[in-house]
Coordinates of C-alpha atoms in Angstrom, one line a residue:
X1220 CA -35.2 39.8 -5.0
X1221 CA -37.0 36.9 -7.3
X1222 CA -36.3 39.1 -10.4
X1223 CA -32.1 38.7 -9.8
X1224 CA -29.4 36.2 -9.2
X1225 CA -27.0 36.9 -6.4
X1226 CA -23.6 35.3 -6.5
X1227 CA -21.3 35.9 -3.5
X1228 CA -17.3 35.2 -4.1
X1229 CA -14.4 36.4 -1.7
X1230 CA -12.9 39.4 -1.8
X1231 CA -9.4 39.4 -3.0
X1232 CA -9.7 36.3 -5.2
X1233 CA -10.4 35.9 -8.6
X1234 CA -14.0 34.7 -9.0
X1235 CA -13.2 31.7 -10.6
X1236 CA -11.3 29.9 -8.2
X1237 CA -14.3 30.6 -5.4
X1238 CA -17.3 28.0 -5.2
X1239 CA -20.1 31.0 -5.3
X1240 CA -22.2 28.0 -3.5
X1241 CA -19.7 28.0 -0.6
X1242 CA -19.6 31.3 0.1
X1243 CA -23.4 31.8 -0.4
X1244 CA -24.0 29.1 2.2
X1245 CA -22.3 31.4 4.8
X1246 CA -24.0 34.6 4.0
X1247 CA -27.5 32.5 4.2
X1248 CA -26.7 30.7 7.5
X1249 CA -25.5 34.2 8.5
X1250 CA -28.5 35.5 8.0
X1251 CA -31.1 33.1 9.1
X1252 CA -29.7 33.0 13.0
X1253 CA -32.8 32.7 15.4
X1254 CA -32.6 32.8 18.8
X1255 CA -34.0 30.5 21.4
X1256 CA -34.8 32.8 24.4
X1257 CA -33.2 35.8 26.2
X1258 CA -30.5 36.1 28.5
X1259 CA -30.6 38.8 30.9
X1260 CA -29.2 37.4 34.0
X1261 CA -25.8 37.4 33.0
X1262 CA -23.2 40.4 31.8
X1263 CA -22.4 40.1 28.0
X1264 CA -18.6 39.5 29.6
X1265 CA -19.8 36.6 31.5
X1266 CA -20.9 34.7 28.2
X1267 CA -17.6 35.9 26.1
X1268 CA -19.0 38.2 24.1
X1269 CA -16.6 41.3 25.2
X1270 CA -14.0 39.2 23.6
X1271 CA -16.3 36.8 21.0
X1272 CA -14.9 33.9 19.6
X1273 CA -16.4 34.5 16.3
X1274 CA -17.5 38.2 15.1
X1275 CA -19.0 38.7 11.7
X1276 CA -19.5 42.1 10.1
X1277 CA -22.5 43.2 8.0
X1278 CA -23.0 45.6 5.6
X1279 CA -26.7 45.9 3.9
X1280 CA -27.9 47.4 0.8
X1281 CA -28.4 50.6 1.6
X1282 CA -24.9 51.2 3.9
X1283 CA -26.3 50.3 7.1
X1284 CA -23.1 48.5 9.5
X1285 CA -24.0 46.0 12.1
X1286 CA -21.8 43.0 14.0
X1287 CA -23.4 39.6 14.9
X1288 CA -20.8 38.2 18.2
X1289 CA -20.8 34.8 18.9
X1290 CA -19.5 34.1 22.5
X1291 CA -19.2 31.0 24.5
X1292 CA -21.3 27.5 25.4
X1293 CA -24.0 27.6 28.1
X1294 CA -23.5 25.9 30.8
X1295 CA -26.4 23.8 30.9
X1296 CA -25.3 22.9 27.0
X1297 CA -28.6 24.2 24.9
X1298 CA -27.0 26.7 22.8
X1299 CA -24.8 29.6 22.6
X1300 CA -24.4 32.9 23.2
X1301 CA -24.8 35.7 20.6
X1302 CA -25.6 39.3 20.4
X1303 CA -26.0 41.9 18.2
X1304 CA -23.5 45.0 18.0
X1305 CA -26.7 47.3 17.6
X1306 CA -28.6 46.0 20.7
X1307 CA -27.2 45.0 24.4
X1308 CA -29.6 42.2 24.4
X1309 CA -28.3 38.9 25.0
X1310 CA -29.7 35.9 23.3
X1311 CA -28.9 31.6 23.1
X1312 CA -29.2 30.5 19.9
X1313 CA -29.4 26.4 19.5
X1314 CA -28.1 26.4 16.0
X1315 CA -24.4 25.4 14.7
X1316 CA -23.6 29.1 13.8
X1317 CA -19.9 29.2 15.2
X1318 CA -19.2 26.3 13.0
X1319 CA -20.9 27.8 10.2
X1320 CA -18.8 31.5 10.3
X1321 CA -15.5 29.1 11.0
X1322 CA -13.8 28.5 7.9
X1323 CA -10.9 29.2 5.6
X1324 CA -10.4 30.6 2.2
X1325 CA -9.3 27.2 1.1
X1326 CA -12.8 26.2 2.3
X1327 CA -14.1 28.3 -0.3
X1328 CA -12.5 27.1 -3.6
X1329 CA -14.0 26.0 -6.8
X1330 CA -14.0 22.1 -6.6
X1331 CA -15.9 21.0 -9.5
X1332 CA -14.4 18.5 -11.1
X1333 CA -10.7 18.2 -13.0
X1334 CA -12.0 18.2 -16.7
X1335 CA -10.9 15.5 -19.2
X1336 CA -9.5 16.1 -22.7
X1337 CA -11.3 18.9 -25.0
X1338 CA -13.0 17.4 -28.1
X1339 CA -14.3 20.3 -29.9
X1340 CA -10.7 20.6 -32.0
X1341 CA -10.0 16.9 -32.5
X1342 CA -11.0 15.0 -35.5
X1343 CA -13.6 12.4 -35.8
X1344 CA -11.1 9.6 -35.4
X1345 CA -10.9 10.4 -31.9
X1346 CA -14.5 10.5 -31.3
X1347 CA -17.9 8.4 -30.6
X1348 CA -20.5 9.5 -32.2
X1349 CA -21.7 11.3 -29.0
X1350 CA -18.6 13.5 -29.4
X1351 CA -16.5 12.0 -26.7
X1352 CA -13.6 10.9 -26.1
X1353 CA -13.0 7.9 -27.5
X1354 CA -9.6 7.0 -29.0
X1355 CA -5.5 8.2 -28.2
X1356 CA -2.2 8.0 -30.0
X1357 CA -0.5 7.2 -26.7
X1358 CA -0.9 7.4 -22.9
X1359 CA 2.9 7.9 -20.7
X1360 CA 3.3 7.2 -17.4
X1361 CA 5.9 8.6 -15.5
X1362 CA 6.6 9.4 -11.5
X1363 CA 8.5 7.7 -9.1
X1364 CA 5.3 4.9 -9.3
X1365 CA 7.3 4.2 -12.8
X1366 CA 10.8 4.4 -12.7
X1367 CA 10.5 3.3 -15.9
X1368 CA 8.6 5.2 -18.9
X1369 CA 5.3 3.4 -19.4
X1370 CA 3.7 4.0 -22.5
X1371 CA 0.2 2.5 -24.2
X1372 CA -0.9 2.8 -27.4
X1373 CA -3.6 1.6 -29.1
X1374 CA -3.1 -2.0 -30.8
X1375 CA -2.4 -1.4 -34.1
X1376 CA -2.4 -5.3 -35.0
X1377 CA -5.8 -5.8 -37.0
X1378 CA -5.8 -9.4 -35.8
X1379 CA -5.2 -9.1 -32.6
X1380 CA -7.3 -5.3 -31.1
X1381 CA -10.1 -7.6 -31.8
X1382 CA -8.8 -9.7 -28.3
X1383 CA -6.3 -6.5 -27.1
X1384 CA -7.6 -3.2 -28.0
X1385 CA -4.1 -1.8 -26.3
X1386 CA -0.6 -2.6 -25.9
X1387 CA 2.0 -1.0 -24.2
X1388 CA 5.2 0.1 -26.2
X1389 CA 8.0 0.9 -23.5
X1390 CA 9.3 -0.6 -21.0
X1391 CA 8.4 -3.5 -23.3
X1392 CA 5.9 -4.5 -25.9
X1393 CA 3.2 -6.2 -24.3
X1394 CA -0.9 -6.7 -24.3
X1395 CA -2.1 -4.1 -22.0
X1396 CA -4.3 -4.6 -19.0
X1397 CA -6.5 -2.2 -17.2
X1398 CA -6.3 1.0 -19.1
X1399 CA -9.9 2.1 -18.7
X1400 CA -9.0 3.5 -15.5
X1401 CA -6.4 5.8 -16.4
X1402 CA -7.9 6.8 -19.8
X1403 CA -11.1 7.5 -18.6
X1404 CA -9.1 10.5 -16.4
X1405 CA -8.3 12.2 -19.9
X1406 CA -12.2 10.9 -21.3
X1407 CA -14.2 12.2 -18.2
X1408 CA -12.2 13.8 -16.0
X1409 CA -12.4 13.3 -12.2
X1410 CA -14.1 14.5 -9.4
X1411 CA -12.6 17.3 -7.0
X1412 CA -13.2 16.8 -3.0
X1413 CA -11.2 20.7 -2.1
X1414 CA -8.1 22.7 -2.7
X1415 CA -4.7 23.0 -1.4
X1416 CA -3.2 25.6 -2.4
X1417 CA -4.3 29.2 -4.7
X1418 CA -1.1 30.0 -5.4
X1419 CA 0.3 27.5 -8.0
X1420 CA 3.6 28.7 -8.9
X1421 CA 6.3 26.4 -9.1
X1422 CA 7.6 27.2 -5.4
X1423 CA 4.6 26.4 -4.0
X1424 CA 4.2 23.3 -6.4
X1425 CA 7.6 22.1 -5.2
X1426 CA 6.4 22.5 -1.2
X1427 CA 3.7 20.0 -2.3
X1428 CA 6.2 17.1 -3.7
X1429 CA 4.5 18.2 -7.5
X1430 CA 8.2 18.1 -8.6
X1431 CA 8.5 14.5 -7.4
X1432 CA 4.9 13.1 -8.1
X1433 CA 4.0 9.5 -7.6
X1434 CA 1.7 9.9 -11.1
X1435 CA 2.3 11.9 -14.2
X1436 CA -0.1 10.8 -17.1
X1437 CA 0.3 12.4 -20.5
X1438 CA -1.6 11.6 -23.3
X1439 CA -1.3 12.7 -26.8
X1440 CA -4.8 13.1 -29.3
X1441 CA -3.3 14.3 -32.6
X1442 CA -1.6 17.7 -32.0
X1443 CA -3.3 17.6 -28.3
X1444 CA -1.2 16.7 -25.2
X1445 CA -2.5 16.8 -22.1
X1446 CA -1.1 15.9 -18.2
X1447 CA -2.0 15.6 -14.8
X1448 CA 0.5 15.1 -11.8
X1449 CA -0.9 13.8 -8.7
X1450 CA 1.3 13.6 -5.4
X1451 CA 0.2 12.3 -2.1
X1452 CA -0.5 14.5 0.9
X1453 CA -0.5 14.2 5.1
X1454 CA -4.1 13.7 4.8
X1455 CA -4.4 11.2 2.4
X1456 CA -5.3 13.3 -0.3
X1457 CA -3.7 13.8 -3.7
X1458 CA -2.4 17.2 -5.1
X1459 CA -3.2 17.5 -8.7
X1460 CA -1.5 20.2 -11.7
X1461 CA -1.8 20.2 -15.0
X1462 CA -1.0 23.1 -17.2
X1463 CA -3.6 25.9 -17.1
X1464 CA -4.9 24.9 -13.7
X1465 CA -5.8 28.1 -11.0
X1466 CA -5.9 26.0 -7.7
X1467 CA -3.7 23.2 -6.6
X1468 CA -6.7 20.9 -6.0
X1469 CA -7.7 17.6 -3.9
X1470 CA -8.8 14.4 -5.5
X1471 CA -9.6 11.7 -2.8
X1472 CA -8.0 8.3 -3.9
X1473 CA -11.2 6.9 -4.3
X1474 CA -11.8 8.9 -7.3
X1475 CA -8.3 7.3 -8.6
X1476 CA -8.5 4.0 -8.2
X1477 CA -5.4 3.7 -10.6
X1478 CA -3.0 6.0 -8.3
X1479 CA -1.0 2.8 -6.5
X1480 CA -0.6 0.7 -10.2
X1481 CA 3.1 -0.1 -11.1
X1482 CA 4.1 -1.0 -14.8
X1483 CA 2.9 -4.8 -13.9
X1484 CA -0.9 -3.5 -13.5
X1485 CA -0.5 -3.0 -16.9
X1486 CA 0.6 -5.4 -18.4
X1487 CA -1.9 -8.5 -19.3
X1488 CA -1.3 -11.9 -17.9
X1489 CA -2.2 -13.6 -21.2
X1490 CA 0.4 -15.3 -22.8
X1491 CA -0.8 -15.4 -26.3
X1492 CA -4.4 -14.7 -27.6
X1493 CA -4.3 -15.2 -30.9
X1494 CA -7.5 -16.4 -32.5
X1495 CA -8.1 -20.5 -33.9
X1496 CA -10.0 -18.9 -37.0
X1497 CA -6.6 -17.0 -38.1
X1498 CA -4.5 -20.2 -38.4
X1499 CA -3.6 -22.6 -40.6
X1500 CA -1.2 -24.6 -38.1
X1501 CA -0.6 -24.8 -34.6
X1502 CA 2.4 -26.8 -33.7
X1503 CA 4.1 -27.5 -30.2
X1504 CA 7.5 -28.5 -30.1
X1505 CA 9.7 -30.5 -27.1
X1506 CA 12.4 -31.8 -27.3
X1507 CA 11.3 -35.6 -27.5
X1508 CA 8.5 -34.8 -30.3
X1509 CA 6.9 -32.3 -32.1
X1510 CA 2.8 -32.0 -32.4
X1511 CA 1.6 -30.4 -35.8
X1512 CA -1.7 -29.7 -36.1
X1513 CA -3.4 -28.5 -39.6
X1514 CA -6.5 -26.3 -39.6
X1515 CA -8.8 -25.5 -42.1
X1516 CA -11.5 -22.6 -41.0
X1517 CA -14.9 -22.0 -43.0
X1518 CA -17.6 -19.9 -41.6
X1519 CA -19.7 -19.9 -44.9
X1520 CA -23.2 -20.8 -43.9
X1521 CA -23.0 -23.9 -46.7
X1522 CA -19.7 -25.8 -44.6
X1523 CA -20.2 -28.8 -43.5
X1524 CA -17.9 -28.3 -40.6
X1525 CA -16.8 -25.0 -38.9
X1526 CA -13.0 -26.6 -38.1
X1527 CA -11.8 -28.8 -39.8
X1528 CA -8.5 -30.3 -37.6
X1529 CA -5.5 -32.9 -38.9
X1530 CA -2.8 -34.2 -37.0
X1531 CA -0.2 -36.8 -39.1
X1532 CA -2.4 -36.7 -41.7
X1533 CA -5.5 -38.1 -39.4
X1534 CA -8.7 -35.8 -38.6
X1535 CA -9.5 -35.4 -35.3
X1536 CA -12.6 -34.3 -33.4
X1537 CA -12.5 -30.5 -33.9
X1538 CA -14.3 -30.2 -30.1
X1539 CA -11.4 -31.9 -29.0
X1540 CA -8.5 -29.7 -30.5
X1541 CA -11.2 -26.5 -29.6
X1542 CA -11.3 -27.3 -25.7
X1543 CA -7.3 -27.8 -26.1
X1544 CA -6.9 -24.8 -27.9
X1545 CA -8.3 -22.8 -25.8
X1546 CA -6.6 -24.3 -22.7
X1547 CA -3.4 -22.8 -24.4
X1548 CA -4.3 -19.5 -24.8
X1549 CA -5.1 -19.4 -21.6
X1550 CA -1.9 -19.8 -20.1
X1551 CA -1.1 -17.1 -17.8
X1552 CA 2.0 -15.3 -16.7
X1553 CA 2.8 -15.3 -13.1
X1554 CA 5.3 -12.7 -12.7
X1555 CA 6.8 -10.3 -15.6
X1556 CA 10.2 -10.6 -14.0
X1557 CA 12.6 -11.0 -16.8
X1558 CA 15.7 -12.7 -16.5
X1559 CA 18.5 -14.0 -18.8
X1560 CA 17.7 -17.7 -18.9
X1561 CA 20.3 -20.0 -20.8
X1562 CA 19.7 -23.5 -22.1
X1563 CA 17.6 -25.0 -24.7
X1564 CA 13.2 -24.6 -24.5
X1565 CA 11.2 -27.1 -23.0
X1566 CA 8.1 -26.5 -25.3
X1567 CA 7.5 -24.0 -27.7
X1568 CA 4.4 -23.4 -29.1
X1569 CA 3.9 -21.8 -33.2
X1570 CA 1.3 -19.9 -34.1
X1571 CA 1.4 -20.3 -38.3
X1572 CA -1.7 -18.1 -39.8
X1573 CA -3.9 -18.4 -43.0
X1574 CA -2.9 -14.9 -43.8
X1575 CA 0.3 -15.9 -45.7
X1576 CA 2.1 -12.3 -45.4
X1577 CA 2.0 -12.3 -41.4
X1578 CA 5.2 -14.0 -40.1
X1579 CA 5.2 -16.9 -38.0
X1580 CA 4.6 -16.2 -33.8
X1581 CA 7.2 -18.5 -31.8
X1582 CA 6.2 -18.8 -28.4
X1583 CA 9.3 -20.3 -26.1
X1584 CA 9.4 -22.0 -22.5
X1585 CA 12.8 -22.3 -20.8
X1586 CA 12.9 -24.2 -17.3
X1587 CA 13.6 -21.5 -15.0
X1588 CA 13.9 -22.8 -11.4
X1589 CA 12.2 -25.7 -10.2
X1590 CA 8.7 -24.4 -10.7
X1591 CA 8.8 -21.7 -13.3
X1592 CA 9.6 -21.6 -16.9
X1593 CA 10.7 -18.1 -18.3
X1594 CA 8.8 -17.6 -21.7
X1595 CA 9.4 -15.5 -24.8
X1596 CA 7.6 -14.4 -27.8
X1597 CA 9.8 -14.0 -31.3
X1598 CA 12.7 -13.9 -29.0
X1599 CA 11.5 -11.3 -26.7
X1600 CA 11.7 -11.8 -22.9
X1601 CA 7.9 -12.0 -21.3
X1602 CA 8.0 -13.2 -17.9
X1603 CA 7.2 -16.2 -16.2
X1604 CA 4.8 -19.2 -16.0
X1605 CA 4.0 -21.9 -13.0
X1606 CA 5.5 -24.7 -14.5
X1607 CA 1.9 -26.8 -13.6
X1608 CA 0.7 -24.8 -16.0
X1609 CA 2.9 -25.7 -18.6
X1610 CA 3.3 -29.7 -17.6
X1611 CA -0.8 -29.5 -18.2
X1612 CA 0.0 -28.2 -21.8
X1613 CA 2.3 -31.3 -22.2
X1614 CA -0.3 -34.1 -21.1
X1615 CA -2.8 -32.8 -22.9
X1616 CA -1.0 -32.7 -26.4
X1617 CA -0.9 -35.5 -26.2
X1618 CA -4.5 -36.9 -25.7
X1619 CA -5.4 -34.4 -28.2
X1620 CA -3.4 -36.0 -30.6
X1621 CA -5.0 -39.1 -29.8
X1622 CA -8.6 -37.8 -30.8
X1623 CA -8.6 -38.1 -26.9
X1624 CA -11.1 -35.5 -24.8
X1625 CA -8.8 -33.5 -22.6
X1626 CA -12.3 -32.9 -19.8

């Protein structure tokens, strides 16, 4: 009645791994069938309802028991043929109602969505001001997409979160690249498309390739972790577990547009990012020369100049060095193989900053073939460069320090 809610599960299952939605929709189109017009020149054997190809059993409120069979196709293809247990009438009904009573228990799970990390227990360090999500100690990849651990953590450097909020830790330290993705799995959660499996014990977990998953992200928020496994299925689908879960569920890939990354996704192409207004010298070195440039930075409203650049004791237009600068910084690695290159740098670039207690940041180019150079920061292998890029570096250095425009 109006005055109560019904919820329908399935027997034999614990409520909360049934979509009461699902199963409602198959008592309601159950019990809306209508029929189009009587059949009464053929047997109820003749339209395959001695032997139906779906039967579906009814009990009502107060005990009554009836059957509703569902037989074969016309043959002139306007409905189907149904009957009720109670009467011998035979009737063609238009609908999709042998589609509607066909369906498995899988059909019937609870898919709403995989929920992200908990806030309610964490401090407010972790959290926006809307009470979400909004901060980690670390996020570890691991499955055979990462043969290697892959860890991120947030970028602890005050100078440089302000260009890199993240860096990743292991395999190497690096700036890290496209981590919204995978944290926003712990911050929202993702969507559900169905189920695999309602038994989740280990055996069953195995059967699915969970033991051998292509993704396994943990993430650590104070004293919560938190991890999902995901492992690719025959139909495309990924099976998902994480500790507590009831059903072995199915995310669609679309949902985990992250799924297919390798350590290299993460990793940032920049090759150094620090910022003109935390320096007090930028120097590049070759072997012929070296370039030192002096920088004073002043963002008082009363300065006369913003930058104020000298090279060999000579000022030079700051727009200049600016448009130069930034050309550096934007120097891109190609490829993050590392290899063990010998022989002396063609260029390396030092960062010196105003902030006397931070070290010096060397930044080294060794020829590596004959159009890459293999780079390193404070003596830590990085990856590679197009040696075009670099050779651009070089002619413009030397414009620049000229009080040449590099554009």
């Amino acid at each position: 009645s109006s005055s109560e809610e019904v919820k329908w599960y399935l027997d034999g299952y614990e409520k909360d791994v049934i979509s009461s939605s699902s199963a409602e929709s198959i008592v309601s189109a159950a019990a809306a069938v209508t029929a189009v017009r009587e059949i009464t020149t053929k047997t109820a054997a003749e339209c395959g309802l001695e032997s139906p190809a779906v039967k579906a059993d009814f009990v009502t409120k107060d005990g009554a028991e009836f059957s509703l069979l569902i037989g074969g196709d016309s043959p002139d293809g306007t409905g189907i043929y149904i009957k009720l247990s109670t009467d011998d009438k035979i009737y063609i009904n238009d609908s999709s109602i042998d589609s509607s009573l066909e369906f498995d228990a899988l059909s019937l799970a609870a898919t709403d969505s995989i929920a992200g990390v908990p806030t309610s227990d964490l401090s407010s360090d972790y959290k926006d001001d809307n009470g979400d999500l909004s901060s980690f100690d670390s996020i570890t990849l691991t499955g055979s997409n990462f043969p290697e651990k892959l860890v991120i953590a947030p970028n602890t450097d005050k100078n440089l979160s302000t260009y890199a909020a993240y860096m990743t830790t292991s395999p190497t330290k690096r700036i890290a690249d496209n981590v919204d993705g995978i944290f926003g799995l712990f911050k929202s959660g993702v969507s559900v498309s169905g189920a695999y499996s309602f038994d989740t014990s280990v055996s069953t977990r195995k059967k699915l390739g969970l033991d051998n998953p292509e993704l396994t992200a943990e993430i650590k928020v104070g004293s919560v972790k938190q991890s999902y496994s995901f492992k690719k299925q025959e139909d495309g689908g990924y099976a998902v577990w994480y500790d507590g879960a009831k059903l072995i569920k199915k995310v669609d890939a679309s949902s985990i547009t992250f799924i297919d990354y390798k350590v290299n996704n993460y990793y940032a192409s920049w090759v150094c990012l620090q910022s003109i207004n935390e320096l007090s010298n930028f120097t590049i070195k070759t072997p012929e020369k070296t370039y030192s440039f002096d920088i004073v930075y002043d963002d008082a409203e009363d300065a006369e100049e913003t930058y104020v650049i000298t090279y060999e004791g000579k000022k030079l237009t700051a727009e200049n060095f600016q448009n130069f600068y930034q050309e550096c910084i934007s120097l891109s690695c190609s490829d993050f193989t590392v290899d063990k290159v010998g022989g002396e740098p063609a260029m390396t670039i030092v960062f010196t900053y105003s902030d006397t207690s931070r070290a010096k940041t060397d930044v080294k180019f060794v020829k590596s073939g004959a159009a890459k150079y293999q780079y390193s920061i404070d003596g830590i292998e990085m990856g590679k460069i197009n040696s075009s890029a670099l050779n651009k570096i070089l002619k413009h250095v030397e414009k620049v320090a000229k009080d040449e425009s590099i554009k």
